[in-house]
Amino acid sequence: MKRYVILIFIFLLISSTTISQLAYGQVGKTLSQGIYSARDANLKIGSPIAAKIDSPNSRVIIIVIDSDQQLQELIRLGPQSPQHTIKPLDYGSSIIIFGASPVTFT
């Protein structure tokens, strides 16, 4: 009987952490050049996120557009930019990444 209780407890623990990770998005999501919806890219919604480039020798431009198609942020990350904090995103936000280097959002 103890074995079943322990197995059920472990199953519930694993399923709850999986569900919470799906609800809050992945940590350390890497995106390359393109246009992404915040929801489809599985980024954190409602809290600030940090963006940094992976390659120390390249440059990237990040454009954040809200659900009303208004420009929220325009960020240029260069070789000396360690990282930049982006304002909280909403479900209708879009992110445009222009540059050769992938961008990591944490």
Short mmCIF file of N, CA, C and O in Angstrom, two decimals:
data_model
loop_
_atom_site.label_atom_id
_atom_site.label_comp_id
_atom_site.label_asym_id
_atom_site.label_seq_id
_atom_site.Cartn_x
_atom_site.Cartn_y
_atom_site.Cartn_z
N MET A 1 0.82 -1.19 0.00
CA MET A 1 0.00 0.00 0.00
C MET A 1 0.87 1.26 0.00
O MET A 1 0.54 2.23 -0.67
N LYS A 2 1.96 1.24 0.75
CA LYS A 2 2.85 2.40 0.80
C LYS A 2 3.44 2.68 -0.57
O LYS A 2 3.64 3.84 -0.93
N ARG A 3 3.73 1.64 -1.31
CA ARG A 3 4.30 1.81 -2.64
C ARG A 3 3.36 2.57 -3.56
O ARG A 3 3.77 3.45 -4.31
N TYR A 4 2.08 2.25 -3.51
CA TYR A 4 1.09 2.92 -4.35
C TYR A 4 0.94 4.39 -3.97
O TYR A 4 0.81 5.25 -4.83
N VAL A 5 0.97 4.66 -2.70
CA VAL A 5 0.86 6.05 -2.24
C VAL A 5 2.07 6.85 -2.70
O VAL A 5 1.94 7.98 -3.19
N ILE A 6 3.24 6.28 -2.60
CA ILE A 6 4.46 6.96 -3.03
C ILE A 6 4.44 7.15 -4.55
O ILE A 6 4.79 8.23 -5.04
N LEU A 7 4.02 6.16 -5.30
CA LEU A 7 3.94 6.29 -6.76
C LEU A 7 2.93 7.36 -7.18
O LEU A 7 3.20 8.15 -8.09
N ILE A 8 1.80 7.40 -6.51
CA ILE A 8 0.80 8.42 -6.84
C ILE A 8 1.34 9.82 -6.50
O ILE A 8 1.16 10.77 -7.26
N PHE A 9 2.01 9.94 -5.38
CA PHE A 9 2.60 11.22 -4.99
C PHE A 9 3.64 11.68 -6.00
O PHE A 9 3.65 12.85 -6.42
N ILE A 10 4.50 10.81 -6.44
CA ILE A 10 5.52 11.15 -7.44
C ILE A 10 4.86 11.54 -8.76
O ILE A 10 5.25 12.51 -9.40
N PHE A 11 3.84 10.80 -9.18
CA PHE A 11 3.12 11.12 -10.41
C PHE A 11 2.49 12.51 -10.33
O PHE A 11 2.58 13.30 -11.28
N LEU A 12 1.85 12.84 -9.22
CA LEU A 12 1.23 14.16 -9.06
C LEU A 12 2.28 15.27 -9.04
O LEU A 12 2.05 16.35 -9.60
N LEU A 13 3.40 15.02 -8.42
CA LEU A 13 4.47 16.01 -8.37
C LEU A 13 5.02 16.30 -9.77
O LEU A 13 5.18 17.46 -10.17
N ILE A 14 5.27 15.26 -10.54
CA ILE A 14 5.79 15.43 -11.90
C ILE A 14 4.76 16.11 -12.79
O ILE A 14 5.10 17.01 -13.56
N SER A 15 3.52 15.71 -12.70
CA SER A 15 2.49 16.32 -13.56
C SER A 15 2.25 17.78 -13.20
O SER A 15 2.04 18.61 -14.09
N SER A 16 2.32 18.15 -11.94
CA SER A 16 2.11 19.54 -11.56
C SER A 16 3.26 20.43 -12.03
O SER A 16 3.04 21.56 -12.46
N THR A 17 4.50 19.94 -11.99
CA THR A 17 5.61 20.75 -12.49
C THR A 17 5.56 20.88 -14.00
O THR A 17 5.88 21.92 -14.54
N THR A 18 5.10 19.85 -14.69
CA THR A 18 4.96 19.93 -16.14
C THR A 18 3.88 20.92 -16.54
O THR A 18 4.07 21.73 -17.44
N ILE A 19 2.77 20.89 -15.86
CA ILE A 19 1.67 21.80 -16.16
C ILE A 19 2.08 23.24 -15.86
O ILE A 19 1.78 24.15 -16.63
N SER A 20 2.76 23.47 -14.75
CA SER A 20 3.17 24.84 -14.43
C SER A 20 4.21 25.35 -15.41
O SER A 20 4.22 26.53 -15.75
N GLN A 21 5.08 24.50 -15.94
CA GLN A 21 6.05 24.93 -16.94
C GLN A 21 5.34 25.30 -18.23
O GLN A 21 5.70 26.26 -18.89
N LEU A 22 4.32 24.56 -18.61
CA LEU A 22 3.55 24.90 -19.81
C LEU A 22 2.80 26.20 -19.64
O LEU A 22 2.66 26.98 -20.57
N ALA A 23 2.33 26.48 -18.43
CA ALA A 23 1.55 27.69 -18.20
C ALA A 23 2.43 28.94 -18.19
O ALA A 23 2.02 30.00 -18.63
N TYR A 24 3.62 28.85 -17.67
CA TYR A 24 4.47 30.02 -17.53
C TYR A 24 5.50 30.16 -18.63
O TYR A 24 6.23 31.14 -18.69
N GLY A 25 5.62 29.23 -19.53
CA GLY A 25 6.58 29.32 -20.63
C GLY A 25 7.92 28.75 -20.25
O GLY A 25 8.23 28.50 -19.09
N GLN A 26 8.73 28.57 -21.25
CA GLN A 26 10.04 28.00 -21.02
C GLN A 26 11.01 29.07 -20.58
O GLN A 26 10.92 30.23 -20.96
N VAL A 27 11.98 28.67 -19.80
CA VAL A 27 13.04 29.57 -19.39
C VAL A 27 14.22 29.31 -20.31
O VAL A 27 14.62 28.17 -20.52
N GLY A 28 14.77 30.36 -20.87
CA GLY A 28 15.91 30.20 -21.77
C GLY A 28 15.50 29.84 -23.18
O GLY A 28 16.13 29.00 -23.80
N LYS A 29 14.45 30.42 -23.70
CA LYS A 29 13.98 30.15 -25.06
C LYS A 29 14.87 30.89 -26.06
O LYS A 29 15.07 32.08 -25.95
N THR A 30 15.41 30.18 -27.06
CA THR A 30 16.27 30.77 -28.07
C THR A 30 15.52 30.87 -29.39
O THR A 30 14.96 29.88 -29.86
N LEU A 31 15.51 32.08 -29.97
CA LEU A 31 14.83 32.33 -31.23
C LEU A 31 15.81 32.93 -32.23
O LEU A 31 16.66 33.73 -31.86
N SER A 32 15.67 32.55 -33.48
CA SER A 32 16.52 33.10 -34.54
C SER A 32 15.72 34.16 -35.30
O SER A 32 14.62 34.51 -34.93
N GLN A 33 16.27 34.64 -36.40
CA GLN A 33 15.63 35.70 -37.17
C GLN A 33 14.23 35.30 -37.62
O GLN A 33 14.01 34.19 -38.10
N GLY A 34 13.26 36.21 -37.43
CA GLY A 34 11.90 35.93 -37.85
C GLY A 34 10.89 36.75 -37.09
O GLY A 34 11.24 37.62 -36.29
N ILE A 35 9.62 36.46 -37.34
CA ILE A 35 8.51 37.12 -36.68
C ILE A 35 7.81 36.08 -35.81
O ILE A 35 7.43 35.02 -36.30
N TYR A 36 7.62 36.40 -34.54
CA TYR A 36 7.06 35.45 -33.58
C TYR A 36 5.94 36.09 -32.79
O TYR A 36 6.01 37.26 -32.42
N SER A 37 4.92 35.33 -32.50
CA SER A 37 3.90 35.72 -31.56
C SER A 37 4.39 35.31 -30.17
O SER A 37 5.00 34.25 -30.02
N ALA A 38 4.15 36.14 -29.17
CA ALA A 38 4.61 35.81 -27.81
C ALA A 38 3.99 34.51 -27.33
O ALA A 38 4.63 33.70 -26.67
N ARG A 39 2.74 34.29 -27.69
CA ARG A 39 2.05 33.06 -27.27
C ARG A 39 2.62 31.84 -27.99
O ARG A 39 2.88 30.81 -27.39
N ASP A 40 2.83 31.95 -29.31
CA ASP A 40 3.33 30.83 -30.09
C ASP A 40 4.78 30.50 -29.77
O ASP A 40 5.21 29.36 -29.87
N ALA A 41 5.56 31.53 -29.41
CA ALA A 41 6.97 31.31 -29.08
C ALA A 41 7.14 30.78 -27.66
O ALA A 41 8.25 30.46 -27.24
N ASN A 42 6.02 30.71 -26.91
CA ASN A 42 6.03 30.19 -25.55
C ASN A 42 6.92 31.02 -24.62
O ASN A 42 7.68 30.50 -23.83
N LEU A 43 6.80 32.35 -24.74
CA LEU A 43 7.53 33.26 -23.87
C LEU A 43 6.67 33.61 -22.66
O LEU A 43 5.46 33.47 -22.68
N LYS A 44 7.31 34.08 -21.60
CA LYS A 44 6.59 34.45 -20.39
C LYS A 44 5.70 35.65 -20.67
O LYS A 44 6.13 36.63 -21.24
N ILE A 45 4.47 35.57 -20.23
CA ILE A 45 3.49 36.62 -20.41
C ILE A 45 3.28 37.34 -19.08
O ILE A 45 3.11 36.69 -18.05
N GLY A 46 3.31 38.67 -19.09
CA GLY A 46 3.00 39.44 -17.90
C GLY A 46 4.16 39.73 -16.99
O GLY A 46 3.98 40.35 -15.94
N SER A 47 5.36 39.31 -17.33
CA SER A 47 6.53 39.63 -16.51
C SER A 47 7.69 39.99 -17.43
O SER A 47 7.76 39.50 -18.56
N PRO A 48 8.57 40.87 -16.96
CA PRO A 48 9.70 41.28 -17.81
C PRO A 48 10.59 40.08 -18.15
O PRO A 48 10.76 39.17 -17.35
N ILE A 49 11.14 40.10 -19.36
CA ILE A 49 12.07 39.06 -19.78
C ILE A 49 13.36 39.72 -20.25
O ILE A 49 13.36 40.86 -20.70
N ALA A 50 14.44 39.00 -20.13
CA ALA A 50 15.75 39.51 -20.56
C ALA A 50 16.11 38.88 -21.89
O ALA A 50 15.87 37.70 -22.12
N ALA A 51 16.68 39.70 -22.78
CA ALA A 51 17.11 39.22 -24.10
C ALA A 51 18.61 39.43 -24.22
O ALA A 51 19.12 40.49 -23.86
N LYS A 52 19.31 38.41 -24.72
CA LYS A 52 20.74 38.54 -24.97
C LYS A 52 21.10 37.77 -26.23
O LYS A 52 20.45 36.78 -26.57
N ILE A 53 22.14 38.24 -26.91
CA ILE A 53 22.57 37.55 -28.12
C ILE A 53 23.60 36.49 -27.76
O ILE A 53 24.32 36.60 -26.77
N ASP A 54 23.64 35.45 -28.57
CA ASP A 54 24.53 34.32 -28.28
C ASP A 54 25.92 34.52 -28.87
O ASP A 54 26.89 34.02 -28.33
N SER A 55 26.02 35.22 -29.97
CA SER A 55 27.31 35.42 -30.63
C SER A 55 27.91 36.76 -30.20
O SER A 55 27.25 37.79 -30.28
N PRO A 56 29.16 36.77 -29.76
CA PRO A 56 29.76 38.03 -29.30
C PRO A 56 30.17 38.97 -30.43
O PRO A 56 30.55 40.10 -30.16
N ASN A 57 30.10 38.55 -31.69
CA ASN A 57 30.57 39.38 -32.80
C ASN A 57 29.47 39.86 -33.73
O ASN A 57 29.75 40.39 -34.79
N SER A 58 28.21 39.69 -33.38
CA SER A 58 27.14 40.07 -34.29
C SER A 58 26.21 41.08 -33.63
O SER A 58 26.31 41.38 -32.44
N ARG A 59 25.27 41.58 -34.43
CA ARG A 59 24.30 42.56 -33.97
C ARG A 59 22.90 42.08 -34.32
O ARG A 59 22.68 41.44 -35.34
N VAL A 60 21.96 42.45 -33.46
CA VAL A 60 20.57 42.03 -33.64
C VAL A 60 19.65 43.20 -33.28
O VAL A 60 19.93 43.95 -32.36
N ILE A 61 18.57 43.33 -34.05
CA ILE A 61 17.53 44.30 -33.73
C ILE A 61 16.28 43.52 -33.33
O ILE A 61 15.87 42.60 -34.03
N ILE A 62 15.69 43.91 -32.20
CA ILE A 62 14.47 43.28 -31.70
C ILE A 62 13.38 44.35 -31.67
O ILE A 62 13.58 45.42 -31.09
N ILE A 63 12.25 44.05 -32.29
CA ILE A 63 11.11 44.97 -32.31
C ILE A 63 9.95 44.27 -31.61
O ILE A 63 9.61 43.13 -31.96
N VAL A 64 9.35 44.94 -30.64
CA VAL A 64 8.20 44.40 -29.91
C VAL A 64 6.98 45.23 -30.28
O VAL A 64 6.98 46.45 -30.14
N ILE A 65 5.94 44.55 -30.78
CA ILE A 65 4.70 45.19 -31.20
C ILE A 65 3.57 44.61 -30.35
O ILE A 65 3.48 43.39 -30.19
N ASP A 66 2.69 45.49 -29.83
CA ASP A 66 1.60 44.99 -29.00
C ASP A 66 0.41 44.55 -29.85
O ASP A 66 0.46 44.57 -31.07
N SER A 67 -0.68 44.17 -29.18
CA SER A 67 -1.84 43.63 -29.89
C SER A 67 -2.57 44.70 -30.71
O SER A 67 -3.34 44.36 -31.61
N ASP A 68 -2.34 45.98 -30.44
CA ASP A 68 -2.94 47.07 -31.20
C ASP A 68 -2.05 47.51 -32.36
O ASP A 68 -2.26 48.58 -32.93
N GLN A 69 -1.03 46.74 -32.70
CA GLN A 69 -0.07 47.01 -33.76
C GLN A 69 0.68 48.33 -33.53
O GLN A 69 0.99 49.05 -34.47
N GLN A 70 0.96 48.63 -32.28
CA GLN A 70 1.76 49.79 -31.95
C GLN A 70 3.11 49.35 -31.43
O GLN A 70 3.22 48.36 -30.70
N LEU A 71 4.14 50.09 -31.81
CA LEU A 71 5.50 49.77 -31.42
C LEU A 71 5.67 49.98 -29.92
O LEU A 71 5.41 51.06 -29.40
N GLN A 72 6.10 48.95 -29.22
CA GLN A 72 6.35 49.05 -27.78
C GLN A 72 7.82 49.26 -27.48
O GLN A 72 8.17 50.07 -26.64
N GLU A 73 8.68 48.52 -28.17
CA GLU A 73 10.12 48.64 -27.94
C GLU A 73 10.88 48.36 -29.22
O GLU A 73 10.46 47.53 -30.04
N LEU A 74 12.00 49.03 -29.37
CA LEU A 74 12.95 48.77 -30.44
C LEU A 74 14.31 48.68 -29.77
O LEU A 74 14.79 49.65 -29.17
N ILE A 75 14.91 47.52 -29.83
CA ILE A 75 16.15 47.24 -29.11
C ILE A 75 17.22 46.85 -30.10
O ILE A 75 16.98 46.01 -30.97
N ARG A 76 18.40 47.43 -29.96
CA ARG A 76 19.53 47.04 -30.78
C ARG A 76 20.60 46.46 -29.85
O ARG A 76 21.11 47.15 -28.98
N LEU A 77 20.87 45.19 -30.03
CA LEU A 77 21.88 44.51 -29.22
C LEU A 77 23.14 44.36 -30.06
O LEU A 77 23.11 43.81 -31.15
N GLY A 78 24.24 44.87 -29.55
CA GLY A 78 25.52 44.78 -30.23
C GLY A 78 26.47 43.84 -29.52
O GLY A 78 26.10 43.18 -28.54
N PRO A 79 27.70 43.79 -29.99
CA PRO A 79 28.68 42.88 -29.39
C PRO A 79 28.97 43.18 -27.92
O PRO A 79 29.27 42.28 -27.15
N GLN A 80 28.84 44.43 -27.51
CA GLN A 80 29.14 44.79 -26.12
C GLN A 80 27.90 44.78 -25.23
O GLN A 80 28.00 45.08 -24.04
N SER A 81 26.74 44.46 -25.77
CA SER A 81 25.51 44.44 -24.99
C SER A 81 25.37 43.11 -24.26
O SER A 81 25.16 42.09 -24.90
N PRO A 82 25.47 43.11 -22.94
CA PRO A 82 25.34 41.83 -22.23
C PRO A 82 23.91 41.28 -22.31
O PRO A 82 23.70 40.14 -22.67
N GLN A 83 22.92 42.10 -21.98
CA GLN A 83 21.53 41.71 -22.10
C GLN A 83 20.66 42.94 -21.89
O GLN A 83 21.13 43.97 -21.40
N HIS A 84 19.41 42.84 -22.31
CA HIS A 84 18.48 43.95 -22.18
C HIS A 84 17.16 43.41 -21.65
O HIS A 84 16.69 42.36 -22.09
N THR A 85 16.54 44.13 -20.71
CA THR A 85 15.26 43.71 -20.15
C THR A 85 14.13 44.30 -20.99
O THR A 85 14.09 45.50 -21.24
N ILE A 86 13.22 43.43 -21.41
CA ILE A 86 12.07 43.82 -22.22
C ILE A 86 10.86 43.94 -21.31
O ILE A 86 10.67 43.15 -20.39
N LYS A 87 10.03 44.95 -21.57
CA LYS A 87 8.80 45.16 -20.81
C LYS A 87 7.93 43.91 -20.86
O LYS A 87 8.04 43.12 -21.79
N PRO A 88 7.01 43.76 -19.90
CA PRO A 88 6.12 42.58 -19.92
C PRO A 88 5.31 42.49 -21.21
O PRO A 88 4.81 43.49 -21.71
N LEU A 89 5.20 41.29 -21.73
CA LEU A 89 4.46 41.03 -22.95
C LEU A 89 3.03 40.64 -22.62
O LEU A 89 2.76 40.11 -21.54
N ASP A 90 2.11 40.89 -23.54
CA ASP A 90 0.75 40.38 -23.39
C ASP A 90 0.52 39.29 -24.44
O ASP A 90 1.40 39.00 -25.25
N TYR A 91 -0.64 38.68 -24.43
CA TYR A 91 -0.90 37.55 -25.32
C TYR A 91 -0.89 37.93 -26.79
O TYR A 91 -0.60 37.12 -27.64
N GLY A 92 -1.19 39.18 -27.12
CA GLY A 92 -1.24 39.60 -28.51
C GLY A 92 0.05 40.20 -29.02
O GLY A 92 0.11 40.66 -30.16
N SER A 93 1.10 40.22 -28.22
CA SER A 93 2.37 40.82 -28.62
C SER A 93 3.06 39.99 -29.70
O SER A 93 2.95 38.77 -29.73
N SER A 94 3.77 40.71 -30.57
CA SER A 94 4.60 40.06 -31.59
C SER A 94 6.03 40.55 -31.42
O SER A 94 6.27 41.69 -31.03
N ILE A 95 6.96 39.67 -31.74
CA ILE A 95 8.38 39.99 -31.64
C ILE A 95 9.01 39.75 -33.01
O ILE A 95 8.83 38.69 -33.59
N ILE A 96 9.72 40.76 -33.49
CA ILE A 96 10.44 40.65 -34.76
C ILE A 96 11.93 40.68 -34.44
O ILE A 96 12.41 41.61 -33.78
N ILE A 97 12.64 39.67 -34.90
CA ILE A 97 14.09 39.58 -34.68
C ILE A 97 14.77 39.69 -36.04
O ILE A 97 14.45 38.95 -36.96
N PHE A 98 15.68 40.64 -36.15
CA PHE A 98 16.40 40.85 -37.39
C PHE A 98 17.89 40.81 -37.09
O PHE A 98 18.40 41.65 -36.36
N GLY A 99 18.59 39.82 -37.61
CA GLY A 99 20.02 39.68 -37.39
C GLY A 99 20.43 38.23 -37.54
O GLY A 99 19.61 37.32 -37.56
N ALA A 100 21.73 38.03 -37.65
CA ALA A 100 22.25 36.69 -37.90
C ALA A 100 22.36 35.84 -36.65
O ALA A 100 22.34 34.61 -36.72
N SER A 101 22.50 36.46 -35.51
CA SER A 101 22.70 35.71 -34.27
C SER A 101 21.39 35.34 -33.61
O SER A 101 20.45 36.14 -33.59
N PRO A 102 21.28 34.15 -33.04
CA PRO A 102 20.09 33.80 -32.26
C PRO A 102 20.01 34.64 -30.99
O PRO A 102 21.03 35.07 -30.45
N VAL A 103 18.80 34.85 -30.50
CA VAL A 103 18.56 35.63 -29.29
C VAL A 103 17.96 34.70 -28.24
O VAL A 103 17.04 33.94 -28.52
N THR A 104 18.50 34.76 -27.03
CA THR A 104 18.00 33.95 -25.92
C THR A 104 17.18 34.83 -24.99
O THR A 104 17.66 35.85 -24.52
N PHE A 105 15.94 34.41 -24.73
CA PHE A 105 15.05 35.11 -23.81
C PHE A 105 14.97 34.33 -22.50
O PHE A 105 14.67 33.14 -22.51
N THR A 106 15.24 35.01 -21.39
CA THR A 106 15.19 34.36 -20.07
C THR A 106 14.29 35.13 -19.13
O THR A 106 14.02 36.26 -19.32
#
